[in-house]
Amino acid sequence: QFVLTQPPSASGTPGQRVTISCSGGSSNIGSKAVNWYQQLPGAAPKLLIHSNNQRPSGVPDRFSGSKLGTSASLAISGLQSEDEADYYCTTWDDRLKAWVFGGGTKLTVL
Amino acid sequence: EVQLLESGGGLVQPGGSLKLSCAASGFTFINYAMSWVRQAPGKGLEWVSAISGSGGTTYYAGAVKGRFTISRDNSKNTLYLQMNSLRVEDTAIYYCVKDLYWGSGSGSDWGQGTLVTVSS
């Protein structure tokens, strides 16, 4: 059971815009910044978005993050075949004193 | 360039112990909190433990509290995870992670992972 809730799957066609949601509670998303990771098949996770909407150097601006209340979203515009991966949201939970993850969303590019 | 190189994984019987190491380079190690995150085969990511830059503060996931110990040697730029009383459900790839900010869940750099298999 994961503290943060993500849809297990999402899909889109090349060029489309897709969004992945992440919902939590007051002790995590409601009071802490959200981060997003991309995990390509067979690879280690890669930080995609930190502090709700900040892209590390090298991450294309096709990827964007937002947060409202106890929910967050990752948006991918201009979808490309290489975006096919698993995406995870995470943040710190002040009550649990722990990193908490969503269960991950498998993105398929049709 | 940040490099994180894990070692120490392998096959161990239930109830056994294993110590993972993570050799860090390319950044000022003492300035950054570090974490361990694991991923069971075919499953999602699960945070295991975190340690502050000085080593003075540590946190653990409930599933490993009392069995695992995180530590670091800042003179050797190395992070450790001592795992005792291992269970079958501890089987996973264990990643060493450099935290962007302490207590944020933002791992800016990840190692390639080391596989721990707990089986009789």
Tab-separated table of C-alpha atoms in Angstrom:
chain	number	residue	atom	x	y	z
A	1	GLN	CA	0.000	0.000	0.000
A	2	PHE	CA	1.456	3.335	-1.074
A	3	VAL	CA	0.929	6.591	0.799
A	4	LEU	CA	0.634	8.563	-2.447
A	5	THR	CA	-1.922	7.510	-5.074
A	6	GLN	CA	-1.123	7.419	-8.786
A	7	PRO	CA	-3.018	5.829	-11.680
A	8	PRO	CA	-1.316	2.547	-12.612
A	9	SER	CA	-1.259	3.379	-16.307
A	10	ALA	CA	-1.506	6.213	-18.807
A	11	SER	CA	-1.151	6.406	-22.559
A	12	GLY	CA	-0.974	8.809	-25.451
A	13	THR	CA	0.043	9.124	-29.061
A	14	PRO	CA	3.164	10.924	-30.303
A	15	GLY	CA	2.777	14.688	-30.062
A	16	GLN	CA	-0.039	14.517	-27.520
A	17	ARG	CA	-0.061	15.991	-24.031
A	18	VAL	CA	-0.570	13.610	-21.123
A	19	THR	CA	-0.876	14.240	-17.413
A	20	ILE	CA	-0.225	11.928	-14.484
A	21	SER	CA	-1.834	12.684	-11.149
A	22	CYS	CA	-0.569	12.081	-7.626
A	23	SER	CA	-2.727	12.526	-4.552
A	24	GLY	CA	-1.740	12.483	-0.899
A	25	GLY	CA	-2.572	14.151	2.380
A	26	SER	CA	-1.860	17.088	4.648
A	27	SER	CA	1.301	15.579	6.138
A	28	ASN	CA	2.954	15.000	2.780
A	29	ILE	CA	1.879	16.748	-0.429
A	30	GLY	CA	-0.203	19.254	1.504
A	31	SER	CA	2.861	20.612	3.293
A	32	LYS	CA	5.895	19.434	1.334
A	33	ALA	CA	7.277	19.838	-2.163
A	34	VAL	CA	6.652	17.081	-4.683
A	35	ASN	CA	9.228	15.383	-6.864
A	36	TRP	CA	8.841	13.212	-9.943
A	37	TYR	CA	11.081	10.432	-11.253
A	38	GLN	CA	11.282	8.734	-14.609
A	39	GLN	CA	12.448	5.128	-14.769
A	40	LEU	CA	13.235	3.719	-18.179
A	41	PRO	CA	13.184	-0.079	-18.546
A	42	GLY	CA	16.204	-1.662	-16.880
A	43	ALA	CA	17.592	1.652	-15.636
A	44	ALA	CA	17.854	3.482	-12.325
A	45	PRO	CA	15.292	6.219	-11.650
A	46	LYS	CA	16.110	9.736	-12.827
A	47	LEU	CA	14.946	12.947	-11.127
A	48	LEU	CA	12.598	14.675	-13.542
A	49	ILE	CA	10.980	17.405	-11.437
A	50	HIS	CA	11.841	18.620	-7.928
A	51	SER	CA	10.297	21.220	-5.638
A	52	ASN	CA	6.898	20.870	-7.369
A	53	ASN	CA	7.897	22.401	-10.696
A	54	GLN	CA	11.671	22.687	-11.030
A	55	ARG	CA	13.484	20.824	-13.803
A	56	PRO	CA	17.073	19.677	-13.175
A	57	SER	CA	19.571	20.636	-15.812
A	58	GLY	CA	19.137	18.542	-18.946
A	59	VAL	CA	15.454	17.731	-18.503
A	60	PRO	CA	13.474	18.967	-21.534
A	61	ASP	CA	10.871	21.669	-20.933
A	62	ARG	CA	8.278	19.260	-22.326
A	63	PHE	CA	8.093	18.010	-18.745
A	64	SER	CA	6.353	20.191	-16.165
A	65	GLY	CA	5.021	19.762	-12.652
A	66	SER	CA	2.355	21.448	-10.585
A	67	LYS	CA	0.786	21.156	-7.154
A	68	LEU	CA	-2.530	22.229	-5.688
A	69	GLY	CA	-3.479	21.401	-2.134
A	70	THR	CA	-2.863	17.722	-1.515
A	71	SER	CA	-2.528	16.765	-5.171
A	72	ALA	CA	0.167	17.129	-7.789
A	73	SER	CA	0.469	16.508	-11.493
A	74	LEU	CA	3.161	15.764	-14.027
A	75	ALA	CA	2.472	16.944	-17.568
A	76	ILE	CA	4.325	15.751	-20.640
A	77	SER	CA	3.723	17.691	-23.834
A	78	GLY	CA	4.819	16.723	-27.325
A	79	LEU	CA	4.875	13.070	-26.307
A	80	GLN	CA	7.740	11.042	-27.799
A	81	SER	CA	8.329	7.302	-28.001
A	82	GLU	CA	11.322	7.606	-25.681
A	83	ASP	CA	9.008	8.918	-22.949
A	84	GLU	CA	7.649	5.401	-22.520
A	85	ALA	CA	8.650	4.637	-18.939
A	86	ASP	CA	7.449	4.344	-15.364
A	87	TYR	CA	6.833	7.617	-13.519
A	88	TYR	CA	6.832	7.996	-9.738
A	89	CYS	CA	5.821	10.888	-7.509
A	90	THR	CA	7.384	11.284	-4.102
A	91	THR	CA	7.711	13.668	-1.203
A	92	TRP	CA	8.614	13.719	2.470
A	93	ASP	CA	5.936	12.864	5.005
A	94	ASP	CA	6.272	14.926	8.163
A	95	ARG	CA	4.125	12.581	10.259
A	96	LEU	CA	5.878	9.370	9.185
A	97	LYS	CA	9.313	11.056	8.991
A	98	ALA	CA	9.849	9.199	5.742
A	99	TRP	CA	10.101	9.523	1.981
A	100	VAL	CA	6.783	8.364	0.561
A	101	PHE	CA	6.245	7.214	-3.004
A	102	GLY	CA	3.316	6.707	-5.283
A	103	GLY	CA	2.875	3.243	-6.749
A	104	GLY	CA	4.095	4.414	-10.140
A	105	THR	CA	2.398	5.051	-13.475
A	106	LYS	CA	3.373	3.091	-16.568
A	107	LEU	CA	3.214	5.416	-19.559
A	108	THR	CA	2.662	3.804	-22.942
A	109	VAL	CA	3.197	5.727	-26.168
A	110	LEU	CA	0.787	4.258	-28.694
B	1	GLU	CA	30.443	14.187	-12.452
B	2	VAL	CA	28.603	12.547	-9.566
B	3	GLN	CA	29.256	8.817	-9.270
B	4	LEU	CA	27.642	6.435	-6.804
B	5	LEU	CA	28.888	2.859	-6.869
B	6	GLU	CA	27.074	0.282	-4.753
B	7	SER	CA	28.538	-3.043	-3.724
B	8	GLY	CA	27.890	-5.833	-1.269
B	9	GLY	CA	24.729	-7.348	-2.685
B	10	GLY	CA	24.263	-11.071	-3.124
B	11	LEU	CA	22.366	-14.159	-2.043
B	12	VAL	CA	21.685	-14.635	1.659
B	13	GLN	CA	19.468	-16.983	3.636
B	14	PRO	CA	16.489	-15.707	5.643
B	15	GLY	CA	17.679	-14.480	9.016
B	16	GLY	CA	21.110	-13.663	7.634
B	17	SER	CA	23.018	-10.387	7.387
B	18	LEU	CA	24.541	-8.314	4.631
B	19	LYS	CA	26.316	-4.956	4.504
B	20	LEU	CA	25.963	-2.714	1.480
B	21	SER	CA	28.451	0.004	0.597
B	22	CYS	CA	28.171	2.998	-1.699
B	23	ALA	CA	31.350	4.764	-2.812
B	24	ALA	CA	30.637	8.375	-3.736
B	25	SER	CA	32.680	10.753	-5.865
B	26	GLY	CA	32.322	13.960	-7.836
B	27	PHE	CA	30.827	16.070	-5.024
B	28	THR	CA	31.546	17.171	-1.453
B	29	PHE	CA	30.128	14.134	0.299
B	30	ILE	CA	29.715	15.619	3.786
B	31	ASN	CA	27.506	18.412	2.420
B	32	TYR	CA	24.734	16.066	1.312
B	33	ALA	CA	22.224	13.793	2.964
B	34	MET	CA	22.095	10.309	1.469
B	35	SER	CA	19.402	7.684	1.226
B	36	TRP	CA	18.805	4.060	0.308
B	37	VAL	CA	15.828	3.232	-1.880
B	38	ARG	CA	14.909	-0.309	-2.956
B	39	GLN	CA	12.859	-1.893	-5.686
B	40	ALA	CA	11.575	-5.451	-5.480
B	41	PRO	CA	11.500	-7.355	-8.800
B	42	GLY	CA	8.706	-5.968	-10.969
B	43	LYS	CA	7.514	-3.618	-8.210
B	44	GLY	CA	7.620	0.083	-7.413
B	45	LEU	CA	10.151	2.152	-5.504
B	46	GLU	CA	10.351	1.949	-1.710
B	47	TRP	CA	12.389	4.265	0.470
B	48	VAL	CA	14.485	2.438	3.068
B	49	SER	CA	16.522	4.937	5.073
B	50	ALA	CA	18.127	8.382	5.070
B	51	ILE	CA	21.071	9.963	6.862
B	52	SER	CA	22.078	13.599	7.234
B	53	GLY	CA	25.379	14.913	5.948
B	54	SER	CA	27.030	14.814	9.353
B	55	GLY	CA	25.548	11.409	10.091
B	56	GLY	CA	23.904	12.723	13.222
B	57	THR	CA	20.314	12.190	12.093
B	58	THR	CA	18.867	9.023	10.599
B	59	TYR	CA	15.409	7.910	9.547
B	60	TYR	CA	14.069	4.473	8.662
B	61	ALA	CA	11.036	3.027	6.937
B	62	GLY	CA	8.799	1.072	9.286
B	63	ALA	CA	9.475	-2.163	7.391
B	64	VAL	CA	13.185	-2.105	8.241
B	65	LYS	CA	13.338	-0.227	11.551
B	66	GLY	CA	15.250	-2.217	14.151
B	67	ARG	CA	16.802	-4.516	11.514
B	68	PHE	CA	18.719	-2.136	9.214
B	69	THR	CA	21.299	0.509	10.160
B	70	ILE	CA	22.411	3.320	7.888
B	71	SER	CA	25.783	4.954	8.454
B	72	ARG	CA	28.434	6.916	6.615
B	73	ASP	CA	32.179	7.500	6.753
B	74	ASN	CA	32.773	11.021	5.506
B	75	SER	CA	36.530	10.505	5.511
B	76	LYS	CA	36.061	7.709	2.978
B	77	ASN	CA	33.121	9.244	1.063
B	78	THR	CA	31.202	6.046	1.660
B	79	LEU	CA	27.628	5.252	2.648
B	80	TYR	CA	26.651	1.954	4.279
B	81	LEU	CA	23.564	-0.098	4.993
B	82	GLN	CA	23.889	-2.901	7.525
B	83	MET	CA	21.017	-5.326	7.039
B	84	ASN	CA	20.280	-7.910	9.750
B	85	SER	CA	17.493	-10.457	10.221
B	86	LEU	CA	16.850	-10.427	6.507
B	87	ARG	CA	13.500	-11.614	5.207
B	88	VAL	CA	12.385	-12.915	1.819
B	89	GLU	CA	10.478	-9.657	1.311
B	90	ASP	CA	13.745	-7.695	1.544
B	91	THR	CA	14.715	-9.103	-1.864
B	92	ALA	CA	15.237	-6.093	-4.117
B	93	ILE	CA	17.654	-3.884	-5.988
B	94	TYR	CA	19.062	-1.403	-3.475
B	95	TYR	CA	19.907	2.050	-4.812
B	96	CYS	CA	22.216	4.567	-3.181
B	97	VAL	CA	20.797	8.078	-3.605
B	98	LYS	CA	22.276	11.562	-3.151
B	99	ASP	CA	19.606	13.858	-1.750
B	100	LEU	CA	19.132	17.274	-3.318
B	101	TYR	CA	17.659	18.651	-0.086
B	102	TRP	CA	17.500	17.015	3.329
B	103	GLY	CA	14.069	15.670	4.167
B	104	SER	CA	12.577	16.351	0.753
B	105	GLY	CA	12.451	13.047	-1.119
B	106	SER	CA	14.399	14.616	-3.961
B	107	GLY	CA	17.186	12.281	-5.000
B	108	SER	CA	19.272	14.094	-7.577
B	109	ASP	CA	21.626	11.213	-8.338
B	110	TRP	CA	21.223	7.451	-8.154
B	111	GLY	CA	23.681	4.581	-8.320
B	112	GLN	CA	23.156	1.642	-10.642
B	113	GLY	CA	21.894	-0.496	-7.766
B	114	THR	CA	22.988	-3.739	-6.150
B	115	LEU	CA	20.763	-6.821	-6.012
B	116	VAL	CA	20.004	-8.453	-2.685
B	117	THR	CA	18.320	-11.847	-2.842
B	118	VAL	CA	17.010	-13.427	0.359
B	119	SER	CA	16.197	-17.059	-0.219
B	120	SER	CA	16.775	-20.483	1.272
